[in-house]
PDB file of C-alpha atoms in Angstrom:
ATOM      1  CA  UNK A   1      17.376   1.065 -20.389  1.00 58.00           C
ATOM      2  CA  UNK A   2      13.875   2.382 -19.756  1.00 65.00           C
ATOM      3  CA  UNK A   3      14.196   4.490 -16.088  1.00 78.00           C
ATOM      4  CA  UNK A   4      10.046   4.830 -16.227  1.00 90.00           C
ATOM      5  CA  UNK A   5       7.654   3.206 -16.923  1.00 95.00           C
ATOM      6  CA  UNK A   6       4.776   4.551 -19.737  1.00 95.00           C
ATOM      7  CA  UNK A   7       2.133   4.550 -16.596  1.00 97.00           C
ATOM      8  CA  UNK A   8       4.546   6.760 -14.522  1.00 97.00           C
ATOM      9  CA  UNK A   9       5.312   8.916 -17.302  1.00 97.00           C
ATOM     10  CA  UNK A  10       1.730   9.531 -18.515  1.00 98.00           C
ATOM     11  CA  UNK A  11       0.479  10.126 -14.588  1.00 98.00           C
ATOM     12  CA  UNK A  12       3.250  12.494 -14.218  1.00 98.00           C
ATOM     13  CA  UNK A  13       2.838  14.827 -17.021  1.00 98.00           C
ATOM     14  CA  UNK A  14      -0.815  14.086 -16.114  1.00 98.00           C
ATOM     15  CA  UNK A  15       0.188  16.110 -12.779  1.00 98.00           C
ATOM     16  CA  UNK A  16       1.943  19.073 -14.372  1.00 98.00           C
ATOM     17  CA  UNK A  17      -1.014  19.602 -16.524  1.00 98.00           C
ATOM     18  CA  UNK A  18      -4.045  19.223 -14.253  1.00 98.00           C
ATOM     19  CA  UNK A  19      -3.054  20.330 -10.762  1.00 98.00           C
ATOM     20  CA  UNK A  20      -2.114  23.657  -9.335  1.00 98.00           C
ATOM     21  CA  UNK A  21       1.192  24.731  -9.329  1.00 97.00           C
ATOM     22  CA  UNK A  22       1.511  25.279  -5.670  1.00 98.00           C
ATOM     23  CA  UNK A  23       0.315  21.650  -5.022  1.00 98.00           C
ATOM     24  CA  UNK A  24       3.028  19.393  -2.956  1.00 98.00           C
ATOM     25  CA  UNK A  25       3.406  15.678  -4.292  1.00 98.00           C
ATOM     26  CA  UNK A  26       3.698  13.304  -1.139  1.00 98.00           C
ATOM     27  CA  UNK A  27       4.854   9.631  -1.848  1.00 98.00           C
ATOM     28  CA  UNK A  28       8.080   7.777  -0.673  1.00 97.00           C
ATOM     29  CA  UNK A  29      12.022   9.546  -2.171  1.00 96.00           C
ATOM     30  CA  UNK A  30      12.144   7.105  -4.327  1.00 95.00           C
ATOM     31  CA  UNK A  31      10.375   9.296  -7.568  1.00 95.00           C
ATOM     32  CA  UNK A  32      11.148  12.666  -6.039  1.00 96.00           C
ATOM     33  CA  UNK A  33      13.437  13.942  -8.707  1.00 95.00           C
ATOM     34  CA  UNK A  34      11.003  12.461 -11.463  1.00 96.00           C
ATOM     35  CA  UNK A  35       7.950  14.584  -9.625  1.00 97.00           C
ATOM     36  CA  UNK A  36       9.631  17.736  -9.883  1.00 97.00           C
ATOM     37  CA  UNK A  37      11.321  17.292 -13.245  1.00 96.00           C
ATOM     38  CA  UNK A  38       8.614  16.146 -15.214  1.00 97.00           C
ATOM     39  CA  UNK A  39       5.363  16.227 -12.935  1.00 98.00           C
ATOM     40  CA  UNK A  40       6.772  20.254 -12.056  1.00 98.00           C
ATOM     41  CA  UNK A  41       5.832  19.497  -8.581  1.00 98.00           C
ATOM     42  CA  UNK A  42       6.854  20.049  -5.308  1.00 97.00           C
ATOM     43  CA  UNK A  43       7.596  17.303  -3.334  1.00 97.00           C
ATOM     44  CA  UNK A  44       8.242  16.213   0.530  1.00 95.00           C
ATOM     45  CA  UNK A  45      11.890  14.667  -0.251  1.00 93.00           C
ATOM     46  CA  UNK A  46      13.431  13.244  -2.754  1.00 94.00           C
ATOM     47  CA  UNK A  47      17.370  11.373  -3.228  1.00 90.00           C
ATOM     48  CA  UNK A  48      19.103  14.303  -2.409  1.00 91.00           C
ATOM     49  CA  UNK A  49      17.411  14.729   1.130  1.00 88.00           C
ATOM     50  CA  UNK A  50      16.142  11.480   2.232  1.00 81.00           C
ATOM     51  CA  UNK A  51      17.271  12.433   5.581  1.00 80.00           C
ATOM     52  CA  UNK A  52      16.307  16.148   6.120  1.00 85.00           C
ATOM     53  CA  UNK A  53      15.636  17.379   9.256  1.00 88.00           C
ATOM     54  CA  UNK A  54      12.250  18.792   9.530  1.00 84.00           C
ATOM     55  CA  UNK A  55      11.152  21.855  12.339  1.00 87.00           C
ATOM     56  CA  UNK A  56       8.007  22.552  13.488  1.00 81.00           C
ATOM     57  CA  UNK A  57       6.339  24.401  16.055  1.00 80.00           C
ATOM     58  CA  UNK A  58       3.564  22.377  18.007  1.00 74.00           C
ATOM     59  CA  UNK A  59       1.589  24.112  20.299  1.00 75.00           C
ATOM     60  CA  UNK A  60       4.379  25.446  23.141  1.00 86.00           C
ATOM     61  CA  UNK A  61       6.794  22.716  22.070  1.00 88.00           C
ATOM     62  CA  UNK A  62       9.691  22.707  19.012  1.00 90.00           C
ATOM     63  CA  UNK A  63       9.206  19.110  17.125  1.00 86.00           C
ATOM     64  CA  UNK A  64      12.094  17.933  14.467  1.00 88.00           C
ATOM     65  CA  UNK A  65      11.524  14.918  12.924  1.00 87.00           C
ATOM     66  CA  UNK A  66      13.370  13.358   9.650  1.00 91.00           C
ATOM     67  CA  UNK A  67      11.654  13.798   6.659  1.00 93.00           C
ATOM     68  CA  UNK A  68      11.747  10.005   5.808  1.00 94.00           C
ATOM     69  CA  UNK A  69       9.955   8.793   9.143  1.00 93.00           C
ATOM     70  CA  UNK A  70       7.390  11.857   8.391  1.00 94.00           C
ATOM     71  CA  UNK A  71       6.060   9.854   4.853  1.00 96.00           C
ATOM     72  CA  UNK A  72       7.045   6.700   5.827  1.00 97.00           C
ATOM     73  CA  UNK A  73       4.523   6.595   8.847  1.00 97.00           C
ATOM     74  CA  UNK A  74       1.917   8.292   6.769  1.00 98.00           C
ATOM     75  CA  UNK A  75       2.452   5.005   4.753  1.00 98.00           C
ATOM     76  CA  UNK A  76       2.163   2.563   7.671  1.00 98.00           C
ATOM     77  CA  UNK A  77      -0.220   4.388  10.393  1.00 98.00           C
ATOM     78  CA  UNK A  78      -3.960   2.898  10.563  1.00 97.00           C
ATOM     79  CA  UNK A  79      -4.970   6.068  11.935  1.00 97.00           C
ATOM     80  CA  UNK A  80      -6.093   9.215   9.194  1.00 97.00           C
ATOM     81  CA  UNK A  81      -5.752  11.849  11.504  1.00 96.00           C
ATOM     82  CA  UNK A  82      -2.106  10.820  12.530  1.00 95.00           C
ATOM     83  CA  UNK A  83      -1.393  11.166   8.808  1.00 97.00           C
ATOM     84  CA  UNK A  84      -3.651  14.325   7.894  1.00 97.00           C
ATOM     85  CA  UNK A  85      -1.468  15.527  11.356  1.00 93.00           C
ATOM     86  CA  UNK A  86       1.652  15.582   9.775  1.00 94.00           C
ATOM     87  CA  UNK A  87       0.898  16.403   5.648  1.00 96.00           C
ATOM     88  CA  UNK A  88      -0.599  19.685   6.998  1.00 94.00           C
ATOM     89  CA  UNK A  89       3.046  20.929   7.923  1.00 91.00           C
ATOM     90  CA  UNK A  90       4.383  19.903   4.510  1.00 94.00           C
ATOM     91  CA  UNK A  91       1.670  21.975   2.428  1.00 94.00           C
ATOM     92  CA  UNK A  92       2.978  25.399   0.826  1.00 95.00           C
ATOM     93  CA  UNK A  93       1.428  28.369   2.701  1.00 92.00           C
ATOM     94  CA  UNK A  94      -1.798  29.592   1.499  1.00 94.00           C
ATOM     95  CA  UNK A  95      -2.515  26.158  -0.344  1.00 95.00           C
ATOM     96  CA  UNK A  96      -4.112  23.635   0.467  1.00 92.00           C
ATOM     97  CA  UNK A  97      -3.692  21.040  -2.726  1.00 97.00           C
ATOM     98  CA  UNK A  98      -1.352  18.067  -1.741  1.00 98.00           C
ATOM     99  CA  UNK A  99      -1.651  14.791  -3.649  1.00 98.00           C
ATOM    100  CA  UNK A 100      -0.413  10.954  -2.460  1.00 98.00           C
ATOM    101  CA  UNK A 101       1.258   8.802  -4.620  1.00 98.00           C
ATOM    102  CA  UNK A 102       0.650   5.003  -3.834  1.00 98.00           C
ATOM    103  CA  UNK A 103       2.751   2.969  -6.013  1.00 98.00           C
ATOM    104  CA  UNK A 104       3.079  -0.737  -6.937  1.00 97.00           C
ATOM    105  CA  UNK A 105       6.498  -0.363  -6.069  1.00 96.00           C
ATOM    106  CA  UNK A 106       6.047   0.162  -2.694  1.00 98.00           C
ATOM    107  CA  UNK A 107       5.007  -3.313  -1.942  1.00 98.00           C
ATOM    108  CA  UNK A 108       8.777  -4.430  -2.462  1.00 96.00           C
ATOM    109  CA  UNK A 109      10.076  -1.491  -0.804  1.00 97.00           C
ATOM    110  CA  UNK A 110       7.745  -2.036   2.491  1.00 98.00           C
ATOM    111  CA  UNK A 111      10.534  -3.292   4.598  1.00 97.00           C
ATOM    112  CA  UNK A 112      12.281   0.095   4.229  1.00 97.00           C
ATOM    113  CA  UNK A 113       9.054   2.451   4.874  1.00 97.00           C
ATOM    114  CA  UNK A 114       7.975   0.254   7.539  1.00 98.00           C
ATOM    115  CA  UNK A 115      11.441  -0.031   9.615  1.00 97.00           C
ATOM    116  CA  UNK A 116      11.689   3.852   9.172  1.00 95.00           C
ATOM    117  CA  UNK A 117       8.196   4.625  10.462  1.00 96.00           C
ATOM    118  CA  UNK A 118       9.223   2.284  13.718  1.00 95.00           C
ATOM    119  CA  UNK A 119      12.496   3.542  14.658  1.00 91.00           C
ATOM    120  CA  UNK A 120      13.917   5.176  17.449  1.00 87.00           C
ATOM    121  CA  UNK A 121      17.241   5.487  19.049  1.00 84.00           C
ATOM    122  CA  UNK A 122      16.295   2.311  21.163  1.00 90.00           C
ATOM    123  CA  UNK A 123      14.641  -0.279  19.839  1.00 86.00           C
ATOM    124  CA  UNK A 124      15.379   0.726  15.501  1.00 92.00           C
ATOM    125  CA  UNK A 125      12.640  -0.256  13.472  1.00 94.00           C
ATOM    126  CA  UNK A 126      10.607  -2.923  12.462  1.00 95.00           C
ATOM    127  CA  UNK A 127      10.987  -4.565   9.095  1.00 97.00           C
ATOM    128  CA  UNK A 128       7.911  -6.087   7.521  1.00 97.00           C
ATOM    129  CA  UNK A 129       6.993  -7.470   3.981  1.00 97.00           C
ATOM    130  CA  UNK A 130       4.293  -8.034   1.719  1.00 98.00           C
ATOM    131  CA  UNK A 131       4.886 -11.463   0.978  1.00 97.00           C
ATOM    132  CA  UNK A 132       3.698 -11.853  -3.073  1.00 97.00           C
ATOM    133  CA  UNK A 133       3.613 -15.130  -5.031  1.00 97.00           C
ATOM    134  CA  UNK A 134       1.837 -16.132  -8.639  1.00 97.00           C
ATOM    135  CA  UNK A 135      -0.123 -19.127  -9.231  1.00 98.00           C
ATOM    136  CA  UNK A 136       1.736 -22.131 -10.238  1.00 97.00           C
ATOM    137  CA  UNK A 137      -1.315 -24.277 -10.633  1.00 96.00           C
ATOM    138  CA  UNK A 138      -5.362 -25.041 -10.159  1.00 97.00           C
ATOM    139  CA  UNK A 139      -6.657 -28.005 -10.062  1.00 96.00           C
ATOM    140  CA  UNK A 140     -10.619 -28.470 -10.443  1.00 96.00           C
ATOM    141  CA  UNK A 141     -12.320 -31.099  -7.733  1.00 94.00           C
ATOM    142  CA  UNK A 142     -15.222 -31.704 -10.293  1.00 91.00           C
ATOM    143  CA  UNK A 143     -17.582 -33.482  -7.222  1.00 91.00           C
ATOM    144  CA  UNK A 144     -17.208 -30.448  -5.316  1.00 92.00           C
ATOM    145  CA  UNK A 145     -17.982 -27.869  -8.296  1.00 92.00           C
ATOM    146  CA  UNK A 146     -14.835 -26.516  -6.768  1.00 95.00           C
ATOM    147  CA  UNK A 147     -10.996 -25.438  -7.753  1.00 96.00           C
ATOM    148  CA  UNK A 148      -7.846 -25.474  -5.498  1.00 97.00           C
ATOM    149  CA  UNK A 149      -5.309 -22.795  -6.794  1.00 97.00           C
ATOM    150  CA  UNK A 150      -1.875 -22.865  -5.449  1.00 97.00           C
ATOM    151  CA  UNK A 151       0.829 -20.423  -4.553  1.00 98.00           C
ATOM    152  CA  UNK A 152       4.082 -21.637  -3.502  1.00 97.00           C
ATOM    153  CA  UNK A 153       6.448 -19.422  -0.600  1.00 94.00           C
ATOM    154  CA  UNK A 154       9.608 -21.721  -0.417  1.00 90.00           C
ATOM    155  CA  UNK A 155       8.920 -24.911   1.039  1.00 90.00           C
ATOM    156  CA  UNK A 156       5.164 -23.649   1.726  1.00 95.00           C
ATOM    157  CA  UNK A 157       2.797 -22.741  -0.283  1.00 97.00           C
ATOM    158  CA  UNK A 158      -0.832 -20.720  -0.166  1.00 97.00           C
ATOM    159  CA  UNK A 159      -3.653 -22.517  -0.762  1.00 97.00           C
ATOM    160  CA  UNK A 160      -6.873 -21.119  -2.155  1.00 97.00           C
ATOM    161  CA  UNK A 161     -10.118 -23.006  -2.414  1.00 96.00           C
ATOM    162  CA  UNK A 162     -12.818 -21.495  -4.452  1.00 95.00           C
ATOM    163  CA  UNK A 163     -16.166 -22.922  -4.298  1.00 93.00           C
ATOM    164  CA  UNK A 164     -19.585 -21.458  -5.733  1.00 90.00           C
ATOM    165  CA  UNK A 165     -17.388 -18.093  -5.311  1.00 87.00           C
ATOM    166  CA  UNK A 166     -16.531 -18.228  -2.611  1.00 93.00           C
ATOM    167  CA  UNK A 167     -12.428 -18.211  -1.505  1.00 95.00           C
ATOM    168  CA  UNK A 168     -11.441 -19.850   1.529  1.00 96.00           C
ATOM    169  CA  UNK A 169      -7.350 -19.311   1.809  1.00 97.00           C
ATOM    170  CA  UNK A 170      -4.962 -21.779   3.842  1.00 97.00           C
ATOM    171  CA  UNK A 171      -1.273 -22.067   4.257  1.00 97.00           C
ATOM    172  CA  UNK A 172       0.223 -25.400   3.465  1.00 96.00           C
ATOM    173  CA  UNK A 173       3.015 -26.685   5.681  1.00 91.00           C
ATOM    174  CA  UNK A 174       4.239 -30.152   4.859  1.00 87.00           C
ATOM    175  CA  UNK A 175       0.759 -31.909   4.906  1.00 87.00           C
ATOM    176  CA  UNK A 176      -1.158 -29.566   7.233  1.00 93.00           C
ATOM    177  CA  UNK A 177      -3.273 -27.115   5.884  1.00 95.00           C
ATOM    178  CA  UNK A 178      -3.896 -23.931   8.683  1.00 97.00           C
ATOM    179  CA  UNK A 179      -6.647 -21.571   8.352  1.00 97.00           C
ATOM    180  CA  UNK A 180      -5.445 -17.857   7.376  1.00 98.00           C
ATOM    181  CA  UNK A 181      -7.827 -15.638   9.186  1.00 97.00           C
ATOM    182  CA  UNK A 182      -8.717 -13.089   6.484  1.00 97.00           C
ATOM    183  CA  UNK A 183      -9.063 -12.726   2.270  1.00 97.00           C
ATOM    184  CA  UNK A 184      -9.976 -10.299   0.287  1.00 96.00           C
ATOM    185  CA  UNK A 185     -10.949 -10.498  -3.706  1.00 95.00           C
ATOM    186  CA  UNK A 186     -13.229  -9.890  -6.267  1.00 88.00           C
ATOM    187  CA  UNK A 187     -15.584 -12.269  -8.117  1.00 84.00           C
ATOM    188  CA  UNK A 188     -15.532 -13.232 -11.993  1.00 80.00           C
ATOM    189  CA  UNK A 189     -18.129 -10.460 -11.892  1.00 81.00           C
ATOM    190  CA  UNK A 190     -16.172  -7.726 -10.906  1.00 81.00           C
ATOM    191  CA  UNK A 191     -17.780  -7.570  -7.303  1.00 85.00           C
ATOM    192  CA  UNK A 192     -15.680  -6.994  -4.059  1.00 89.00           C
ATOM    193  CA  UNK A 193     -15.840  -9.493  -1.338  1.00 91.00           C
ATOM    194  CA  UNK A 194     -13.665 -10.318   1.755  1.00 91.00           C
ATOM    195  CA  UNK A 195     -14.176 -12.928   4.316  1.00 91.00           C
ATOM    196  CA  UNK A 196     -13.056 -14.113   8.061  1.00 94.00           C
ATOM    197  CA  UNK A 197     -12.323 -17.662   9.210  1.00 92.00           C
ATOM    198  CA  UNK A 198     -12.874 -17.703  12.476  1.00 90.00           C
ATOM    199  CA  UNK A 199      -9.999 -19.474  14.581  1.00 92.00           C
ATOM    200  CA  UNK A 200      -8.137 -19.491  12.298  1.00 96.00           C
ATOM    201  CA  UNK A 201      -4.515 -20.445  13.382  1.00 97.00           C
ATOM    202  CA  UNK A 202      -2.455 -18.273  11.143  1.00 96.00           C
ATOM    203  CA  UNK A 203      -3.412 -13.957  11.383  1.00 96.00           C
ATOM    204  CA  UNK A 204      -3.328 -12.048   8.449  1.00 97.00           C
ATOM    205  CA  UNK A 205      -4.959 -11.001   5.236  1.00 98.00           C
ATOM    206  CA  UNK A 206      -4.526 -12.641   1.948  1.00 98.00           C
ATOM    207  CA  UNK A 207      -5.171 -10.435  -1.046  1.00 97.00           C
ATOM    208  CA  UNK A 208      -6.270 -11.870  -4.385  1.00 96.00           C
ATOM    209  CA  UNK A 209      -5.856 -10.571  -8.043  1.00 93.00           C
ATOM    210  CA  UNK A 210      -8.657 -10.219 -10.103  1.00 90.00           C
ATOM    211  CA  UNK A 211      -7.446 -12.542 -12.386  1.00 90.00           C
ATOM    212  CA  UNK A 212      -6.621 -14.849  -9.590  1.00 93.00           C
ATOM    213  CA  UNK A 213      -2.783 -14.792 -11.189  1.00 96.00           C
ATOM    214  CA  UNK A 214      -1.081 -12.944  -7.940  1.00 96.00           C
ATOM    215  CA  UNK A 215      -2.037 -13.114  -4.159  1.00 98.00           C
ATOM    216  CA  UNK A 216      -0.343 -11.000  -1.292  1.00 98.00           C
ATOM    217  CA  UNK A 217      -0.207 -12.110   2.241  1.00 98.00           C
ATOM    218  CA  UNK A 218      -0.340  -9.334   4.689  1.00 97.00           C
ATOM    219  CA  UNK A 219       0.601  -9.354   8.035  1.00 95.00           C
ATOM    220  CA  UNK A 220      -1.680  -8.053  10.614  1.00 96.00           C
ATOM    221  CA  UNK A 221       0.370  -4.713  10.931  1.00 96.00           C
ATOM    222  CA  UNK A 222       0.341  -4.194   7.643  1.00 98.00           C
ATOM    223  CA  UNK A 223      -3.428  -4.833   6.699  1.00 96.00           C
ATOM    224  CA  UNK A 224      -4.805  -1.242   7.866  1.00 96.00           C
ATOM    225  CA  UNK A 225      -1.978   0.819   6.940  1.00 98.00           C
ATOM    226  CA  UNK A 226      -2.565   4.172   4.824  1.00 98.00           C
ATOM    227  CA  UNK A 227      -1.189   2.128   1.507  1.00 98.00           C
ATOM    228  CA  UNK A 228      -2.254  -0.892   1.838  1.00 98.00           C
ATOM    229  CA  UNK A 229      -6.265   0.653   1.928  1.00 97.00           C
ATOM    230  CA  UNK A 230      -4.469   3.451  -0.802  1.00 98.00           C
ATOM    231  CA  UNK A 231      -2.813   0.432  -3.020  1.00 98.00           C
ATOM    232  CA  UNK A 232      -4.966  -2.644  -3.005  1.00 96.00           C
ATOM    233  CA  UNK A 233      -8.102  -0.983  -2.175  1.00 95.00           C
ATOM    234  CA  UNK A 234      -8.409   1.919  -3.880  1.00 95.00           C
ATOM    235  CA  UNK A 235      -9.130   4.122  -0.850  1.00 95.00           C
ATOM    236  CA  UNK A 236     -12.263   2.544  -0.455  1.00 90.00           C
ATOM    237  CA  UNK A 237     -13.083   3.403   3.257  1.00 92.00           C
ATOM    238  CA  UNK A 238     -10.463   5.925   3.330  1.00 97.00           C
ATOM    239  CA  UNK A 239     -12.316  10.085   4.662  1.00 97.00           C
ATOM    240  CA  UNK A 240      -9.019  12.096   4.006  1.00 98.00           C
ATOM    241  CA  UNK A 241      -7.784  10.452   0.559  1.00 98.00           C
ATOM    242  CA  UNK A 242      -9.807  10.112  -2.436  1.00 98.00           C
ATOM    243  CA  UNK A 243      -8.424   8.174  -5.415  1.00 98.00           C
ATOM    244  CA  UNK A 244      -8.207  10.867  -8.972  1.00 98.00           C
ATOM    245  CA  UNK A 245      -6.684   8.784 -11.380  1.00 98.00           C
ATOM    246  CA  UNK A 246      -5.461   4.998 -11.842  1.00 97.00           C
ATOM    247  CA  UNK A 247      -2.826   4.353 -14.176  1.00 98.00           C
ATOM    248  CA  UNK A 248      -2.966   0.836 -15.292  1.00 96.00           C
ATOM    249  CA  UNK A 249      -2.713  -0.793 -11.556  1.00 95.00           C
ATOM    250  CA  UNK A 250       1.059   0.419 -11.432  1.00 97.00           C
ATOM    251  CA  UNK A 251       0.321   4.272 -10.161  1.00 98.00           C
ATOM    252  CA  UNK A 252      -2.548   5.612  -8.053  1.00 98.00           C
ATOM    253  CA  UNK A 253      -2.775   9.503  -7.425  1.00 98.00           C
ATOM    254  CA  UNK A 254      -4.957  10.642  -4.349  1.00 98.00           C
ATOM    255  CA  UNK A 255      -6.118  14.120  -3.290  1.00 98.00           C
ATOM    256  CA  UNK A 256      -5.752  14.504   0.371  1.00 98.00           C
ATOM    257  CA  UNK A 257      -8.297  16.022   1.720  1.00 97.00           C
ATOM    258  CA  UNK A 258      -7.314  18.607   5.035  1.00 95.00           C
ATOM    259  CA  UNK A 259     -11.000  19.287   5.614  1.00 80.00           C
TER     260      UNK A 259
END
């Protein structure tokens, strides 16, 4: 069977033909082998070393961390610096061109990258998901000017009300409907728009397709992270990582910016 996609192929051999040669390609193992066999890329890790010790000398003190906690908390931190901190020591010397790949892929994979980015010898990690479900139905309230979309989770489901544009999300248990605190979405006109309910008895965001066909419910650890603001928002407030090219939703390439 097909082992890419066209989107992956066309942003890889995008990469071999439009960046430098001594730029590093930082993303999740997953792709590694793909990066440097058809992108001609270096890359942090890849299959074979998943679980490669890096050393590094910070300040007075020697650091060695596993190459898999390294990206994976680049993918989960909130904090830019933290990040920029770390892909600094996995740049070739004398360049300073490193790229981030943000995948659709890594929405599925989240309980991996997150429980790696948590762990320690103690406690482990922390699993979490993106929880993603597709619209099984909307119903139009006509005396409202109004429509109620729905998107089941088991024996709940998400409810959406849109009204003069506006989206107001809830999660349905049984026959209560509670108040998620935060959404996010764009309008029929292509704007971007997110809202808080205030009180609202369930935390977390609630992302919405454009075409209103998908939503993902974040929780609130996962709603700041580097990819989720890389993935679903395009880098939008991001300083350190500016989005080069999109390939059709599925693969998002970002410079990272040291400076």
């Amino acid at each position: 069977g097909t082992v890419l996609s066209d989107n992956w192929f066309d942003a890889l051999n995008w990469v071999k033909n439009n960046t430098a040669e001594c730029a590093v390609i930082a993303t999740y193992w997953d792709p590694g082998h793909f990066i440097t066999g058809i992108g001609r890329r270096a890359v942090v890790f890849d299959g074979a070393s998943q679980n490669a010790l890096f050393t590094r000398q910070r300040g007075n003190e020697t650091v060695t961390t596993a190459r898999i906690a390294d990206i994976a908390t680049t993918l989960y931190t909130s904090d830019e610096n933290r990040a920029i901190e770390i892909l600094r020591e996995y740049k070739k010397s004398g360049c300073d061109e490193m790229y981030y790949i943000a995948s659709a892929d890594l929405i599925g994979k989240s309980q991996w990258w997150t429980y790696f980015a948590t762990w320690n010898p103690v406690d482990k990690g922390t699993p979490l998901n993106y929880v993603t479900s597709q619209l099984s139905g909307a119903r139009p309230i006509l005396q409202q000017n109004a429509i109620v979309y729905t998107y089941p989770l088991g024996q709940q489901s998400i409810v959406i009300y849109e009204q003069n544009e506006t989206l107001t999300p809830f999660l349905q248990q049984n026959n209560q409907l509670l108040r998620i605190a935060r959404i996010a979405y764009f309008t029929r006109d292509g704007r971007f728009l997110a809202g808080d309910l205030p009180n609202a008895e369930i935390q977390g965001l609630v992302w919405v397709d454009p075409s209103r066909g998908i939503i993902v419910f974040m929780q609130p650890e996962l709603e700041r992270s580097l990819f989720t603001r890389m993935f679903f928002f395009n880098g939008a407030d991001l300083d350190n990582f500016e989005l080069v090219r999109n390939w059709a939703g599925e693969v998002k390439l970002f410079r990272v910016k040291f400076e």
